[in-house]
mmCIF file of C-alpha atoms in Angstrom:
data_model
loop_
_atom_site.group_PDB
_atom_site.id
_atom_site.type_symbol
_atom_site.label_atom_id
_atom_site.label_comp_id
_atom_site.label_asym_id
_atom_site.label_seq_id
_atom_site.Cartn_x
_atom_site.Cartn_y
_atom_site.Cartn_z
ATOM 1 C CA SER J 1 114.016 71.942 69.874
ATOM 2 C CA PRO J 2 114.625 70.274 73.267
ATOM 3 C CA PRO J 3 112.625 67.103 74.007
ATOM 4 C CA ALA J 4 109.384 67.538 75.892
ATOM 5 C CA SER J 5 110.984 66.199 79.055
ATOM 6 C CA TYR J 6 113.146 69.333 79.190
ATOM 7 C CA ARG J 7 110.070 71.522 79.202
ATOM 8 C CA GLN J 8 108.595 70.159 82.399
ATOM 9 C CA PRO J 9 108.144 72.627 85.279
ATOM 10 C CA ASP J 10 111.423 73.597 86.895
ATOM 11 C CA PRO J 11 112.178 71.293 89.840
ATOM 12 C CA MET J 12 113.791 74.179 91.712
ATOM 13 C CA LYS J 13 110.550 75.995 92.438
ATOM 14 C CA ASP J 14 112.190 78.249 94.985
ATOM 15 C CA ASP J 15 114.836 79.364 92.477
ATOM 16 C CA PRO J 16 113.132 79.789 89.092
ATOM 17 C CA SER J 17 114.915 80.135 85.788
ATOM 18 C CA VAL J 18 115.583 83.517 84.236
ATOM 19 C CA ILE J 19 117.322 84.498 81.017
ATOM 20 C CA LYS J 20 120.701 86.196 81.011
ATOM 21 C CA ILE J 21 121.834 88.054 77.898
ATOM 22 C CA ARG J 22 125.313 89.350 77.159
ATOM 23 C CA GLY J 23 126.883 91.552 74.489
ATOM 24 C CA LEU J 24 124.206 94.266 74.475
ATOM 25 C CA PRO J 25 125.055 97.642 72.929
ATOM 26 C CA TYR J 26 125.364 99.970 75.920
ATOM 27 C CA GLN J 27 122.499 102.177 74.715
ATOM 28 C CA THR J 28 120.038 99.245 74.493
ATOM 29 C CA THR J 29 116.604 99.981 76.003
ATOM 30 C CA ALA J 30 114.141 97.652 77.692
ATOM 31 C CA MET J 31 111.760 98.007 74.740
ATOM 32 C CA GLU J 32 114.495 96.855 72.352
ATOM 33 C CA VAL J 33 114.997 93.768 74.515
ATOM 34 C CA CYS J 34 111.230 93.161 74.448
ATOM 35 C CA ARG J 35 111.295 93.327 70.636
ATOM 36 C CA PHE J 36 114.279 90.942 70.561
ATOM 37 C CA PHE J 37 112.207 88.438 72.575
ATOM 38 C CA LYS J 38 108.939 89.255 70.790
ATOM 39 C CA ASP J 39 107.905 85.567 70.725
ATOM 40 C CA CYS J 40 108.247 85.282 74.529
ATOM 41 C CA GLU J 41 106.095 86.485 77.412
ATOM 42 C CA ILE J 42 108.213 88.647 79.749
ATOM 43 C CA VAL J 43 106.985 89.101 83.326
ATOM 44 C CA GLY J 44 105.830 92.719 83.550
ATOM 45 C CA GLY J 45 106.962 93.543 80.025
ATOM 46 C CA PRO J 46 109.820 96.089 80.144
ATOM 47 C CA ASN J 47 109.766 95.980 83.950
ATOM 48 C CA GLY J 48 110.778 92.315 83.841
ATOM 49 C CA ILE J 49 114.180 93.292 82.436
ATOM 50 C CA TYR J 50 117.050 94.128 84.790
ATOM 51 C CA PHE J 51 120.236 95.918 83.631
ATOM 52 C CA PRO J 52 123.248 95.569 85.989
ATOM 53 C CA LEU J 53 125.524 98.586 86.326
ATOM 54 C CA ASN J 54 129.240 98.692 87.043
ATOM 55 C CA GLU J 55 130.798 100.571 89.938
ATOM 56 C CA ARG J 56 130.598 103.832 88.004
ATOM 57 C CA GLY J 57 126.886 103.422 87.434
ATOM 58 C CA LEU J 58 127.308 102.515 83.748
ATOM 59 C CA PRO J 59 125.706 99.597 81.861
ATOM 60 C CA THR J 60 127.758 96.395 81.670
ATOM 61 C CA GLY J 61 126.295 95.137 78.381
ATOM 62 C CA GLU J 62 124.360 92.407 80.200
ATOM 63 C CA ALA J 63 120.758 92.010 81.329
ATOM 64 C CA PHE J 64 118.494 89.532 83.108
ATOM 65 C CA VAL J 65 114.991 88.846 81.797
ATOM 66 C CA GLU J 66 112.191 87.190 83.777
ATOM 67 C CA MET J 67 110.006 84.940 81.603
ATOM 68 C CA GLU J 68 106.471 83.749 82.307
ATOM 69 C CA THR J 69 106.898 80.013 81.585
ATOM 70 C CA ALA J 70 109.471 77.307 80.895
ATOM 71 C CA SER J 71 108.309 77.356 77.284
ATOM 72 C CA ASP J 72 109.225 81.056 77.088
ATOM 73 C CA ILE J 73 112.677 80.200 78.467
ATOM 74 C CA ASP J 74 113.130 77.646 75.659
ATOM 75 C CA LYS J 75 112.002 80.144 73.015
ATOM 76 C CA ALA J 76 114.392 82.752 74.408
ATOM 77 C CA LEU J 77 117.346 80.326 74.272
ATOM 78 C CA GLU J 78 116.691 79.854 70.553
ATOM 79 C CA LYS J 79 117.683 83.516 70.116
ATOM 80 C CA HIS J 80 121.299 82.731 71.115
ATOM 81 C CA LYS J 81 123.663 84.635 68.777
ATOM 82 C CA ASP J 82 120.850 86.527 67.031
ATOM 83 C CA CYS J 83 121.584 90.233 66.582
ATOM 84 C CA ILE J 84 120.456 93.514 68.068
ATOM 85 C CA GLY J 85 121.660 96.086 65.587
ATOM 86 C CA GLU J 86 125.093 94.918 64.429
ATOM 87 C CA ARG J 87 125.878 93.038 67.645
ATOM 88 C CA TYR J 88 125.201 89.345 68.147
ATOM 89 C CA ILE J 89 123.683 88.595 71.527
ATOM 90 C CA GLU J 90 124.556 85.639 73.751
ATOM 91 C CA VAL J 91 121.553 84.101 75.518
ATOM 92 C CA PHE J 92 121.902 81.800 78.543
ATOM 93 C CA GLU J 93 119.656 80.236 81.130
ATOM 94 C CA SER J 94 120.388 81.503 84.637
ATOM 95 C CA ARG J 95 118.659 81.476 88.030
ATOM 96 C CA MET J 96 116.729 84.032 90.039
ATOM 97 C CA SER J 97 119.273 83.624 92.863
ATOM 98 C CA VAL J 98 122.088 84.587 90.488
ATOM 99 C CA MET J 99 120.187 87.700 89.438
ATOM 100 C CA GLU J 100 119.618 88.641 93.060
ATOM 101 C CA ARG J 101 123.332 88.233 93.830
ATOM 102 C CA VAL J 102 124.196 90.485 90.892
ATOM 103 C CA LYS J 103 121.715 93.076 92.163
ATOM 104 C CA LYS J 104 123.520 93.175 95.499
ATOM 105 C CA THR J 105 126.927 93.744 93.891
ATOM 106 C CA SER J 106 125.796 95.992 91.025
ATOM 107 C CA SER J 107 126.296 99.721 91.497
ATOM 108 C CA GLU J 108 123.208 101.329 93.029
ATOM 109 C CA GLY J 109 121.390 98.005 92.584
ATOM 110 C CA GLY J 110 121.261 98.342 88.803
ATOM 111 C CA VAL J 111 118.162 99.530 86.970
ATOM 112 C CA ARG J 112 114.997 97.763 85.928
ATOM 113 C CA GLY J 113 112.946 98.216 82.799
ATOM 114 C CA LYS J 114 112.053 101.731 81.715
ATOM 115 C CA ASP J 115 114.295 103.267 84.380
ATOM 116 C CA ALA J 116 117.295 102.025 82.399
ATOM 117 C CA ALA J 117 116.639 104.320 79.448
ATOM 118 C CA ARG J 118 116.014 107.305 81.719
ATOM 119 C CA ASP J 119 119.193 106.738 83.726
ATOM 120 C CA ARG J 120 121.234 106.122 80.607
ATOM 121 C CA ASP J 121 119.976 109.355 79.057
ATOM 122 C CA ARG J 122 120.975 111.207 82.229
ATOM 123 C CA GLY J 123 124.414 109.635 81.913
ATOM 124 C CA PHE J 124 124.965 110.843 78.351
ATOM 125 C CA ARG J 125 124.105 114.371 79.478
ATOM 126 C CA GLY J 126 126.845 114.121 82.091
ATOM 127 C CA GLU J 127 124.783 113.669 85.257
ATOM 128 C CA ARG J 128 126.037 110.093 85.632
ATOM 129 C CA GLY J 129 129.478 110.845 84.243
ATOM 130 C CA PHE J 130 129.586 110.356 80.453
ATOM 131 C CA GLY J 131 131.461 112.655 78.106
ATOM 132 C CA GLY J 132 132.801 115.506 80.151
ATOM 133 C CA GLY J 133 130.507 115.260 83.177
ATOM 134 C CA ASP J 134 131.712 114.252 86.612
ATOM 135 C CA ARG J 135 135.284 113.189 85.916
ATOM 136 C CA GLU J 136 135.589 111.190 89.101
ATOM 137 C CA ARG J 137 132.835 108.812 88.098
ATOM 138 C CA GLY J 138 132.667 109.211 84.372
ATOM 139 C CA PHE J 139 134.141 108.754 80.955
ATOM 140 C CA GLY J 140 135.620 111.500 78.857
ATOM 141 C CA GLY J 141 138.002 112.155 76.034
ATOM 142 C CA GLU J 142 137.747 110.843 72.506
ATOM 143 C CA ARG J 143 138.702 107.326 73.586
ATOM 144 C CA GLY J 144 135.923 107.234 76.148
ATOM 145 C CA ARG J 145 138.218 105.856 78.812
ATOM 146 C CA GLY J 146 137.127 105.727 82.424
ATOM 147 C CA PHE J 147 138.670 107.982 85.012
ATOM 148 C CA GLY J 148 136.999 106.442 88.033
ATOM 149 C CA ARG J 149 137.800 104.730 91.242
ATOM 150 C CA GLY J 150 139.489 101.753 89.598
ATOM 151 C CA LYS J 151 142.119 101.575 86.857
ATOM 152 C CA GLU J 152 141.444 103.294 83.547
ATOM 153 C CA VAL J 153 139.669 100.982 81.133
ATOM 154 C CA SER J 154 138.986 101.677 77.476
ATOM 155 C CA ASN J 155 135.428 101.500 76.187
ATOM 156 C CA TYR J 156 136.761 99.335 73.348
ATOM 157 C CA CYS J 157 138.089 95.997 74.578
ATOM 158 C CA VAL J 158 138.411 92.512 73.116
ATOM 159 C CA ARG J 159 139.054 89.112 74.585
ATOM 160 C CA LEU J 160 141.396 86.641 72.875
ATOM 161 C CA ARG J 161 140.837 82.959 73.647
ATOM 162 C CA GLY J 162 142.820 79.891 72.619
ATOM 163 C CA LEU J 163 146.248 81.540 72.891
ATOM 164 C CA PRO J 164 149.337 79.330 72.884
ATOM 165 C CA TRP J 165 150.412 78.862 76.495
ATOM 166 C CA GLU J 166 153.794 80.420 75.734
ATOM 167 C CA ALA J 167 152.281 83.508 74.049
ATOM 168 C CA LYS J 168 153.759 86.808 75.250
ATOM 169 C CA LYS J 169 152.520 90.374 74.932
ATOM 170 C CA ASP J 170 154.772 90.834 71.888
ATOM 171 C CA ASP J 171 152.977 87.954 70.157
ATOM 172 C CA ILE J 172 149.577 89.509 70.886
ATOM 173 C CA SER J 173 150.775 92.912 69.634
ATOM 174 C CA ASP J 174 151.946 91.287 66.401
ATOM 175 C CA PHE J 175 148.641 89.419 66.024
ATOM 176 C CA LEU J 176 146.736 92.718 66.382
ATOM 177 C CA SER J 177 149.275 94.770 64.417
ATOM 178 C CA ARG J 178 146.483 96.527 62.480
ATOM 179 C CA CYS J 179 144.982 97.870 65.736
ATOM 180 C CA GLU J 180 146.061 100.664 68.072
ATOM 181 C CA ILE J 181 146.415 99.219 71.587
ATOM 182 C CA VAL J 182 145.946 101.625 74.510
ATOM 183 C CA GLY J 183 149.311 102.252 76.163
ATOM 184 C CA GLY J 184 151.113 99.722 73.983
ATOM 185 C CA GLN J 185 151.740 96.506 75.907
ATOM 186 C CA ALA J 186 150.210 98.066 79.019
ATOM 187 C CA GLY J 187 146.844 97.574 77.315
ATOM 188 C CA ILE J 188 147.299 93.782 77.170
ATOM 189 C CA ILE J 189 146.216 91.690 80.167
ATOM 190 C CA ILE J 190 147.207 88.008 79.954
ATOM 191 C CA ASN J 191 145.017 86.003 82.323
ATOM 192 C CA MET J 192 146.514 83.446 84.688
ATOM 193 C CA ASP J 193 144.835 80.399 86.187
ATOM 194 C CA ASP J 194 144.662 79.492 89.890
ATOM 195 C CA ARG J 195 148.027 77.761 89.625
ATOM 196 C CA GLY J 196 149.741 80.885 88.296
ATOM 197 C CA ARG J 197 150.035 79.618 84.714
ATOM 198 C CA ALA J 198 148.891 81.301 81.525
ATOM 199 C CA ALA J 199 145.191 80.518 81.089
ATOM 200 C CA GLY J 200 145.234 80.727 77.281
ATOM 201 C CA ASP J 201 143.250 83.957 77.076
ATOM 202 C CA ALA J 202 143.855 87.691 77.324
ATOM 203 C CA TYR J 203 142.089 91.048 77.277
ATOM 204 C CA VAL J 204 143.243 93.893 75.031
ATOM 205 C CA GLU J 205 142.233 97.543 75.376
ATOM 206 C CA LEU J 206 141.944 99.380 72.065
ATOM 207 C CA GLU J 207 141.897 103.052 71.136
ATOM 208 C CA THR J 208 138.746 103.304 68.990
ATOM 209 C CA ARG J 209 135.661 101.406 67.877
ATOM 210 C CA ASP J 210 137.285 100.905 64.455
ATOM 211 C CA ASP J 211 140.223 99.209 66.181
ATOM 212 C CA MET J 212 137.802 96.962 68.066
ATOM 213 C CA ASP J 213 135.968 96.045 64.848
ATOM 214 C CA THR J 214 139.293 95.293 63.162
ATOM 215 C CA ALA J 215 140.322 93.070 66.071
ATOM 216 C CA VAL J 216 137.021 91.157 66.015
ATOM 217 C CA SER J 217 137.513 90.586 62.263
ATOM 218 C CA MET J 218 140.621 88.562 63.239
ATOM 219 C CA HIS J 219 138.355 85.906 64.833
ATOM 220 C CA LYS J 220 139.707 82.415 64.107
ATOM 221 C CA ARG J 221 142.931 83.677 62.486
ATOM 222 C CA GLU J 222 146.025 81.700 63.436
ATOM 223 C CA MET J 223 148.794 82.505 65.892
ATOM 224 C CA GLY J 224 151.450 79.909 65.308
ATOM 225 C CA THR J 225 149.601 76.606 65.065
ATOM 226 C CA ARG J 226 146.560 77.760 67.071
ATOM 227 C CA TYR J 227 143.492 79.544 65.781
ATOM 228 C CA ILE J 228 142.475 82.414 68.035
ATOM 229 C CA GLU J 229 138.929 83.360 69.008
ATOM 230 C CA VAL J 230 138.335 87.115 69.301
ATOM 231 C CA PHE J 231 135.257 88.574 71.007
ATOM 232 C CA GLU J 232 134.180 92.003 72.145
ATOM 233 C CA ALA J 233 134.825 92.112 75.893
ATOM 234 C CA ASN J 234 132.778 93.483 78.753
ATOM 235 C CA ARG J 235 134.603 96.456 80.280
ATOM 236 C CA LEU J 236 133.712 95.303 83.785
ATOM 237 C CA ASP J 237 135.535 91.993 83.188
ATOM 238 C CA VAL J 238 138.599 93.862 81.918
ATOM 239 C CA GLU J 239 138.534 96.147 84.942
ATOM 240 C CA LYS J 240 138.414 93.142 87.298
ATOM 241 C CA ALA J 241 141.314 91.482 85.468
ATOM 242 C CA LYS J 242 143.414 94.645 85.736
ATOM 243 C CA ASP J 243 142.610 95.016 89.416
ATOM 244 C CA LYS J 244 143.622 91.403 90.094
ATOM 245 C CA GLN J 245 146.932 91.847 88.299
ATOM 246 C CA GLY J 246 147.501 95.084 90.176
ATOM 247 C CA ARG J 247 147.103 93.150 93.438
ATOM 248 C CA GLY J 248 149.613 90.581 92.226
ATOM 249 C CA GLY J 249 146.955 87.975 91.464
ATOM 250 C CA GLY J 250 146.134 86.174 88.251
ATOM 251 C CA GLY J 251 143.589 87.409 85.776
ATOM 252 C CA SER J 252 141.468 84.295 85.803
ATOM 253 C CA MET J 253 137.992 84.936 87.166
ATOM 254 C CA GLY J 254 135.287 82.914 88.769
ATOM 255 C CA PHE J 255 135.996 79.280 89.530
ATOM 256 C CA GLY J 256 138.537 77.224 91.424
ATOM 257 C CA ARG J 257 139.195 75.803 94.866
ATOM 258 C CA ARG J 258 138.821 79.141 96.642
ATOM 259 C CA ASP J 259 135.225 79.333 95.495
ATOM 260 C CA ARG J 260 134.551 75.639 96.194
ATOM 261 C CA ASP J 261 135.587 76.067 99.803
ATOM 262 C CA ARG J 262 132.619 78.424 100.160
ATOM 263 C CA ALA J 263 130.213 76.400 98.021
ATOM 264 C CA GLY J 264 127.008 74.953 99.360
ATOM 265 C CA PRO J 265 125.596 71.470 98.696
ATOM 266 C CA ARG J 266 126.468 69.900 95.352
ATOM 267 C CA GLY J 267 123.956 70.351 92.591
ATOM 268 C CA PHE J 268 123.455 68.425 89.334
ATOM 269 C CA THR J 269 126.829 67.214 88.063
ATOM 270 C CA VAL J 270 127.986 66.658 84.473
ATOM 271 C CA GLN J 271 131.234 64.727 83.964
ATOM 272 C CA LEU J 272 133.574 65.921 81.194
ATOM 273 C CA ARG J 273 136.243 63.658 79.693
ATOM 274 C CA GLY J 274 138.963 64.251 77.122
ATOM 275 C CA LEU J 275 139.846 67.790 78.233
ATOM 276 C CA PRO J 276 143.142 69.410 77.240
ATOM 277 C CA TYR J 277 145.490 69.018 80.196
ATOM 278 C CA ARG J 278 146.143 72.751 80.471
ATOM 279 C CA VAL J 279 142.543 73.893 80.274
ATOM 280 C CA THR J 280 141.350 76.154 83.120
ATOM 281 C CA GLU J 281 138.131 76.187 85.115
ATOM 282 C CA ARG J 282 137.211 79.488 83.472
ATOM 283 C CA GLU J 283 137.676 78.075 79.959
ATOM 284 C CA ILE J 284 135.535 75.041 80.818
ATOM 285 C CA ALA J 285 132.830 77.329 82.223
ATOM 286 C CA ASP J 286 132.883 79.446 79.071
ATOM 287 C CA TRP J 287 132.662 76.324 76.890
ATOM 288 C CA VAL J 288 129.699 74.725 78.666
ATOM 289 C CA GLY J 289 128.145 78.192 79.050
ATOM 290 C CA GLU J 290 126.892 77.903 75.489
ATOM 291 C CA ALA J 291 124.271 75.557 76.958
ATOM 292 C CA ALA J 292 124.034 76.634 80.633
ATOM 293 C CA ASP J 293 126.097 78.554 83.192
ATOM 294 C CA PRO J 294 127.674 76.250 85.814
ATOM 295 C CA VAL J 295 127.729 77.129 89.490
ATOM 296 C CA ASP J 296 131.044 75.309 89.932
ATOM 297 C CA VAL J 297 133.768 73.617 87.888
ATOM 298 C CA ILE J 298 136.163 71.102 89.438
ATOM 299 C CA ILE J 299 139.165 69.839 87.459
ATOM 300 C CA GLN J 300 140.010 66.320 88.644
ATOM 301 C CA MET J 301 143.671 65.699 89.409
ATOM 302 C CA ASP J 302 145.733 62.506 89.109
ATOM 303 C CA ARG J 303 148.841 62.434 91.339
ATOM 304 C CA GLY J 304 148.931 66.219 91.341
ATOM 305 C CA ARG J 305 148.420 66.665 87.604
ATOM 306 C CA PRO J 306 145.267 67.394 85.568
ATOM 307 C CA SER J 307 143.635 64.129 84.491
ATOM 308 C CA GLY J 308 141.734 65.423 81.453
ATOM 309 C CA ARG J 309 138.471 65.064 83.419
ATOM 310 C CA ALA J 310 136.302 67.614 85.199
ATOM 311 C CA GLU J 311 132.972 67.982 86.942
ATOM 312 C CA CYS J 312 130.567 70.814 86.130
ATOM 313 C CA VAL J 313 127.863 71.487 88.700
ATOM 314 C CA PHE J 314 124.548 73.051 87.622
ATOM 315 C CA SER J 315 121.570 74.438 89.499
ATOM 316 C CA SER J 316 119.001 72.122 87.951
ATOM 317 C CA ASP J 317 118.455 68.772 86.285
ATOM 318 C CA ARG J 318 117.177 70.658 83.255
ATOM 319 C CA GLU J 319 120.445 72.584 82.805
ATOM 320 C CA ALA J 320 122.603 69.477 83.239
ATOM 321 C CA ARG J 321 120.586 67.593 80.627
ATOM 322 C CA ARG J 322 120.817 70.494 78.202
ATOM 323 C CA VAL J 323 124.611 70.568 78.525
ATOM 324 C CA VAL J 324 124.894 66.869 77.674
ATOM 325 C CA GLN J 325 122.483 67.205 74.760
ATOM 326 C CA THR J 326 124.204 70.303 73.346
ATOM 327 C CA MET J 327 127.895 69.834 74.152
ATOM 328 C CA HIS J 328 128.562 66.061 74.020
ATOM 329 C CA ARG J 329 131.389 65.386 71.554
ATOM 330 C CA ARG J 330 131.813 69.049 70.697
ATOM 331 C CA ASP J 331 135.335 70.423 70.254
ATOM 332 C CA LEU J 332 137.244 72.374 72.868
ATOM 333 C CA GLY J 333 140.347 73.561 71.082
ATOM 334 C CA HIS J 334 141.621 70.575 69.108
ATOM 335 C CA ARG J 335 139.923 67.934 71.277
ATOM 336 C CA TYR J 336 136.376 66.682 71.324
ATOM 337 C CA ILE J 337 134.864 66.412 74.774
ATOM 338 C CA GLU J 338 132.560 63.718 76.117
ATOM 339 C CA CYS J 339 129.807 64.782 78.524
ATOM 340 C CA PHE J 340 128.010 62.432 80.896
ATOM 341 C CA TYR J 341 125.293 63.277 83.391
ATOM 342 C CA ASP J 342 125.310 61.606 86.838
ATOM 343 C CA GLU J 343 121.573 61.211 87.404
#
């Protein structure tokens, strides 16, 4: 467990820590989350759990949980990659300010606690658009694809990470040859970084849950000389990636100079060394996210080229320390990465 120094009261008293969980089955209730965190004290019990909704008013597979103490946060983080049902759940430390931002962008403000089960039940009866209800906002047909305001997105999506930079849609189709991909190659979205290059990851929309399970079983199989990570993907992320490509933009999401131009004061910075030269900000964020979610990632350049170094900025001293403790000399692809904290 983390040293005692990590369990001191959060220095950011005006922005307390919360827990973010990802990978939830879409029918998960607040009581099931309470049972998952049975060793932790949740503020308000089920009412301390917030489920974001996408633009169609459907669950995203994520939730935020408010904990009573820093010790409860630590206990919750120990549940990382434990299962609810047959799904393993990712557990991260986040901030109250992040949760509040998500509330503002989530459809109808999302739902909290016991309201989530009630609203979800209404959805399955068609009032919120599942299975033959309101076709403009809902999901219908045996594939459960969305016919809403954005592009159609399958309910069964995976993310492939660690792709060779030269990988094409044909290569991904061959890799997933045992799966039925929605629309053939149209169901493959190769993400691009902020410089317009392949980011090394892609989303794939699949026809059925069996296809998704088959794809996930390919986790860490090889494509050429690279082993490929395969995860179940959040539909909202896939929808955003499709929308970006439709606008002529890359599929990479989240970090980069455009976001830094709007960033506030620098937070607590961890230096990374030994990075692959073609790694993206998004890939770095995903890698360090095993320990804590960064608020910014800056790849350092040397005469216009990536230097193999980057800075990750975190909201608190506690998060920065946890990243160094957890991720120092861990592998990213075929390289081990050194992490140093600028105190």
